[in-house]
Coordinates of C-alpha atoms in Angstrom, one line a residue:
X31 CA 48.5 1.4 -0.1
X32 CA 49.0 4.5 1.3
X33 CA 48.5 7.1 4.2
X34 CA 46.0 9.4 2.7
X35 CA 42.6 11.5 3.7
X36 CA 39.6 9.4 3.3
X37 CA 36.1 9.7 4.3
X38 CA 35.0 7.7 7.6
X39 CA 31.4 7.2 8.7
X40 CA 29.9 6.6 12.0
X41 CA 27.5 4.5 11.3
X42 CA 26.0 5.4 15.1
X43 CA 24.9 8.6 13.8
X44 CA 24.2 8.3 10.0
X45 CA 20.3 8.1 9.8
X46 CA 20.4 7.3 6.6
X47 CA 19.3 10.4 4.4
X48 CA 21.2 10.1 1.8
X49 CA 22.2 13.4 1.1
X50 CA 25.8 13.2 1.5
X51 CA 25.4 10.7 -1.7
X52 CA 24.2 13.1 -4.0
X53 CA 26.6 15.3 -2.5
X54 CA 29.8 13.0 -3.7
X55 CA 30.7 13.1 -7.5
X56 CA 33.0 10.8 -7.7
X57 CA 30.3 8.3 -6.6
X58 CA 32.3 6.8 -3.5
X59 CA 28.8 6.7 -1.2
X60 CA 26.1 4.1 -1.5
X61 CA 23.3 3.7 1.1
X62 CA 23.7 -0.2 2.2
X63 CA 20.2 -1.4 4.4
X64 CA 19.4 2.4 5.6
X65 CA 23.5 3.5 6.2
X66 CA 26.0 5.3 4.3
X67 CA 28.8 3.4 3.1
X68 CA 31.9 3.7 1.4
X69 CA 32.0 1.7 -1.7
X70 CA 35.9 1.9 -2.2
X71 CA 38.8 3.3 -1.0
X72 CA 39.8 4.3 -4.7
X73 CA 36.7 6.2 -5.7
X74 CA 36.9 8.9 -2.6
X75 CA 39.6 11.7 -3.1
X76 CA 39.9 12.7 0.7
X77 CA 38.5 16.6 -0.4
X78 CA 35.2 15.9 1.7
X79 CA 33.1 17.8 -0.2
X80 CA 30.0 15.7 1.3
X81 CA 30.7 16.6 4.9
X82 CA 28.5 19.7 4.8
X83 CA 25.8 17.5 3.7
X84 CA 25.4 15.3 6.3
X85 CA 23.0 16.6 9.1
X86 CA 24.0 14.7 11.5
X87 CA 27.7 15.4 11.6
X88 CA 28.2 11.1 10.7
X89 CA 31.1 11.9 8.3
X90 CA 34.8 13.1 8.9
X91 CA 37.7 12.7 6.8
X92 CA 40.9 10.8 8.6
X93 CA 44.1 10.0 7.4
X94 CA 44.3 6.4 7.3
X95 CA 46.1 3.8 5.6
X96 CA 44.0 3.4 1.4
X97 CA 44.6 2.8 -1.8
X98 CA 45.2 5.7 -4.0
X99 CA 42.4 7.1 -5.7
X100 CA 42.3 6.6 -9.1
X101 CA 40.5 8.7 -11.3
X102 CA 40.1 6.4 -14.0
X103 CA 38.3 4.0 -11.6
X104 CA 35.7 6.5 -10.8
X105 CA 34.5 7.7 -15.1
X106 CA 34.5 3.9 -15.1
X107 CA 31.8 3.3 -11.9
X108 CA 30.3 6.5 -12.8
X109 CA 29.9 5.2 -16.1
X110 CA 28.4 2.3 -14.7
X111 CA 25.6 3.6 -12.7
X112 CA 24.4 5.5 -16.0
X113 CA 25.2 3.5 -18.9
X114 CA 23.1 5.3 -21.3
X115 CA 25.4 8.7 -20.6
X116 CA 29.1 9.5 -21.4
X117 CA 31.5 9.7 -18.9
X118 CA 31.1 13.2 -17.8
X119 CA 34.6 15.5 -16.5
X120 CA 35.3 15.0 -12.6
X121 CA 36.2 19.1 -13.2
X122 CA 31.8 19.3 -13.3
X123 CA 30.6 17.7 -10.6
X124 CA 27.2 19.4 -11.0
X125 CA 26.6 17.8 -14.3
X126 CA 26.9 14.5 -12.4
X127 CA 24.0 11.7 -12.9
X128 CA 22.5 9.9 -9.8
X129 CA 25.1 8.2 -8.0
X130 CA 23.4 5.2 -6.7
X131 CA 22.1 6.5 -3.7
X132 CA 18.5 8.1 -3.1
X133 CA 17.8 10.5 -0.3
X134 CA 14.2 8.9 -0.5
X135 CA 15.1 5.7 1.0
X136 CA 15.5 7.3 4.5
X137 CA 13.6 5.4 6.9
X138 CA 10.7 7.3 8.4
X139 CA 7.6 6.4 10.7
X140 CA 4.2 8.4 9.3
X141 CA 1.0 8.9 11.4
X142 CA -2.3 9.0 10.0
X143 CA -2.9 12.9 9.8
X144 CA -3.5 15.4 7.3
X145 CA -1.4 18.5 7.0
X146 CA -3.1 21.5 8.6
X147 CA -4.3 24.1 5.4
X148 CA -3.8 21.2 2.9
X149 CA -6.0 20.6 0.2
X150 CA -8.4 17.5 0.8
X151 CA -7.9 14.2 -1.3
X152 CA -10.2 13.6 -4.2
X153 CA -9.9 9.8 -3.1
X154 CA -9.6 7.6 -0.3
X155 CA -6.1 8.9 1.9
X156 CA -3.4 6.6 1.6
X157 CA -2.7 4.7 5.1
X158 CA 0.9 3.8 4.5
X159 CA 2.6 4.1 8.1
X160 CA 6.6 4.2 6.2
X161 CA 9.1 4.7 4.2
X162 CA 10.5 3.1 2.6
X163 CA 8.6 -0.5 1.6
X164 CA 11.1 -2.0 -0.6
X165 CA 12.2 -5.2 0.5
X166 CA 15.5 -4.5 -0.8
X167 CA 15.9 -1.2 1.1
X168 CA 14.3 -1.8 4.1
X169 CA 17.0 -2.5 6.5
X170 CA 16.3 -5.6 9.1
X171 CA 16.6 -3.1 12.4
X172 CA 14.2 -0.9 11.0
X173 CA 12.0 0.1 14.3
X174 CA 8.2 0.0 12.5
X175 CA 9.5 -3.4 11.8
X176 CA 9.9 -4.4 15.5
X177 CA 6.7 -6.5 16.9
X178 CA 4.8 -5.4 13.9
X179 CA 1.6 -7.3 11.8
X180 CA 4.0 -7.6 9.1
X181 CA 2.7 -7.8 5.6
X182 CA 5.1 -9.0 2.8
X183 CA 3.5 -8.4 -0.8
X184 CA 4.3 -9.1 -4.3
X185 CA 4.6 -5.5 -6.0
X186 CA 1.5 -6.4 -8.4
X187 CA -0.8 -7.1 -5.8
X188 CA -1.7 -3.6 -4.8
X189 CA -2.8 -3.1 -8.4
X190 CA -5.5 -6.1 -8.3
X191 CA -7.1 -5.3 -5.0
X192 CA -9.4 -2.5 -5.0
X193 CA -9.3 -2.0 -1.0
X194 CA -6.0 -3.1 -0.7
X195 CA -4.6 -0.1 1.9
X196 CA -8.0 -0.9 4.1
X197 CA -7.6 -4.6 4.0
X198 CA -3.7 -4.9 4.2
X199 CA -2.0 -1.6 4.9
X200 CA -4.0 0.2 7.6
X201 CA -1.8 -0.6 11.3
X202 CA 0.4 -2.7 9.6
X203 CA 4.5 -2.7 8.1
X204 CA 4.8 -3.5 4.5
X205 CA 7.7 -4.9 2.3
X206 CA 7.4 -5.0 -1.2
X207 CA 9.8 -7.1 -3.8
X208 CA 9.1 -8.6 -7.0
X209 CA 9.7 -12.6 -6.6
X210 CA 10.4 -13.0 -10.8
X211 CA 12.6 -9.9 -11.1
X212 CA 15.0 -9.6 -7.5
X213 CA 17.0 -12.4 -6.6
X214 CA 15.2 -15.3 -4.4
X215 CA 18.7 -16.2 -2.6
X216 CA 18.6 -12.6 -1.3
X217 CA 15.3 -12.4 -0.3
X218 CA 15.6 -15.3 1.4
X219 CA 18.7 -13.9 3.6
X220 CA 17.3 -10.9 4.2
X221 CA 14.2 -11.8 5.4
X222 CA 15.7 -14.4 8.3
X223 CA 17.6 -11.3 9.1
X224 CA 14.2 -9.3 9.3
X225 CA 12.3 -11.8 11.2
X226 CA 15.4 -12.8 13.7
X227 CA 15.8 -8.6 14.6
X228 CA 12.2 -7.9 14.2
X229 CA 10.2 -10.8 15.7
X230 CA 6.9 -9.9 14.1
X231 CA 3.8 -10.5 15.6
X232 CA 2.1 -11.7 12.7
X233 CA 3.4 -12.9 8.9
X234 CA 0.8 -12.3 6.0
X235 CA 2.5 -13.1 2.3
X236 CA 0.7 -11.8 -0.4
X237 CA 1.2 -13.2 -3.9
X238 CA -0.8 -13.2 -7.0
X239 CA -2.3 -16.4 -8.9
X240 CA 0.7 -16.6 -11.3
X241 CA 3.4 -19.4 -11.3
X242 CA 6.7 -17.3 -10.9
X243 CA 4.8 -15.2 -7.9
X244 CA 5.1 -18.0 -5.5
X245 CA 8.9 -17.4 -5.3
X246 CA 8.2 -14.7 -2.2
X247 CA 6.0 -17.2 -0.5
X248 CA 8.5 -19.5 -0.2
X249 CA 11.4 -17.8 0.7
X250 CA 9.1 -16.0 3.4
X251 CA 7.9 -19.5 4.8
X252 CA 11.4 -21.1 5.0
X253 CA 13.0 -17.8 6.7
X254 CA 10.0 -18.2 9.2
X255 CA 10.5 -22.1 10.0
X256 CA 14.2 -21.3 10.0
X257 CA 14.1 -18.1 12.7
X258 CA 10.8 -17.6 13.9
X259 CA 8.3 -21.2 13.4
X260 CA 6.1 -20.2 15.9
X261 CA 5.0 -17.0 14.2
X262 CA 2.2 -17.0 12.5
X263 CA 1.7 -16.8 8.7
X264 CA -0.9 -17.1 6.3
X265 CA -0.4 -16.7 2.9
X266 CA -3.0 -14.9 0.6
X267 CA -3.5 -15.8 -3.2
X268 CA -5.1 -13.2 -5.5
X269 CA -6.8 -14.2 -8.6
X270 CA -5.9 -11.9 -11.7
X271 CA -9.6 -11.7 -12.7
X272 CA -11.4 -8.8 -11.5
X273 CA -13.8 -9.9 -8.5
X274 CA -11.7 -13.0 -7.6
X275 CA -11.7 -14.7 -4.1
X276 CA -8.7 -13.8 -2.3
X277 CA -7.7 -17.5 -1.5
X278 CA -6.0 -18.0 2.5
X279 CA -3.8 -20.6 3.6
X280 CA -2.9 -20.7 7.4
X281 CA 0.8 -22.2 7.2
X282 CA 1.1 -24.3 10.2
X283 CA 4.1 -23.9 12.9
X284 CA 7.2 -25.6 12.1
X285 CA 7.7 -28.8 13.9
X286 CA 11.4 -29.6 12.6
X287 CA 14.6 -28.1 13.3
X288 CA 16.1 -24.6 13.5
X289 CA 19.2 -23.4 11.7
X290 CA 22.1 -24.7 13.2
X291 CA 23.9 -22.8 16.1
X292 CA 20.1 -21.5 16.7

């Protein structure tokens, strides 16, 4: 350890935009549930070449006590997020891959509206209401969470119902995951998280007909009997075939006991 300049974030004013990611070759940033964060000590060099990217004036560099940084460290982690490409020379930062961050996952709020002098949809106008949907990027205190009809979907459902922003999307918050693919455990946590912040009005689980789908139902049912059992929550079942019944089960209140300290 040692006293050295390293990159601090205030986490009060970091809206999560990401840019100061893309900004940082050595790879140091990561956006963690809609923040910027510093992934190591060893992986930031103190030179602050990402302040000027942050709008909102959230980074500064301090002199505080760190590990060194260690170069050899960062071609490793670098190497890591892009293991299809050599490890590039920290002398060319602009040849640098995506370093695990994505300005897209900044959380914004959308109204219904067209652009004024746009050119009209050939189809029906999308009515998502955020950004992002991702389960696993959505942070808990996201404020179109708050109160919100919330809908939690398998990410192949979309895909086998024809009017599915009319019948699920339209006034409603979305979060997306893939119950076969992402990890259950996590899911699981971060959903009581979501539900004790958020206290949704309303739970509707989406899954599709197929055995390993059911995985997102249940993690959303026992976060809800954990945090929230008097919410609401229905789960709908979508049949693969074209022109199936979209099958409804109400999921009663829970009647046993909270998590304990709750």
């Amino acid at each position: 350890m040692a006293l050295r300049d390293i990159i601090i974030i205030d986490e009060d004013k970091c809206d999560g935009c990401g840019l100061c990611i893309t900004a940082c070759a050595e790879g140091a940033l990561q956006l963690v549930d809609g923040k910027a964060k510093l992934v190591k000590d060893i992986y930031c060099d103190g030179l602050g070449a990402c302040l000027g990217d942050c709008p909102q004036g959230a980074l500064t560099v301090e002199k505080r006590e760190a590990a060194a940084f260690d170069e050899a460290a960062v071609e490793k982690h670098l190497a890591s997020q892009n293991p299809s490409a050599a490890p590039l020379p920290m002398a060319a930062p602009t040849q640098m891959p995506n370093l695990g961050g994505c300005p897209g996952s900044a959380m914004r709020s959308m109204r219904q509206q067209g652009a004024a002098g746009s050119a009209p949809l050939s189809g029906a106008p999308s009515l998502l209401g955020q950004w992002p949907v991702q389960l696993m990027l959505v942070p808990p205190h996201a404020p179109f969470l708050k109160d919100s009809d919330l809908v939690i979907c398998a990410d192949c459902v979309p895909f086998a119902v024809g009017d599915f922003h009319e019948r699920y999307v339209a006034g409603r918050s979305l979060l997306v995951g893939c119950p076969k693919l992402d990890d259950l455990q996590h899911y699981f946590e971060k959903l009581q998280q979501t539900f004790a912040q958020a206290q949704p009005k309303r739970i509707t689980v989406l899954k599709m007909t197929v055995p390993c789908c059911t995985g997102i139902a249940q993690a959303a049912i026992a976060a809800r009997n954990q945090i929230t059992p008097d919410i609401p929550l229905e789960v709908h079942t979508i049949g693969i075939e074209p022109g199936s019944e979209i099958e409804i089960e109400h999921i009663p209140a829970f009647q046993g006991k909270r998590a304990a300290g709750e």
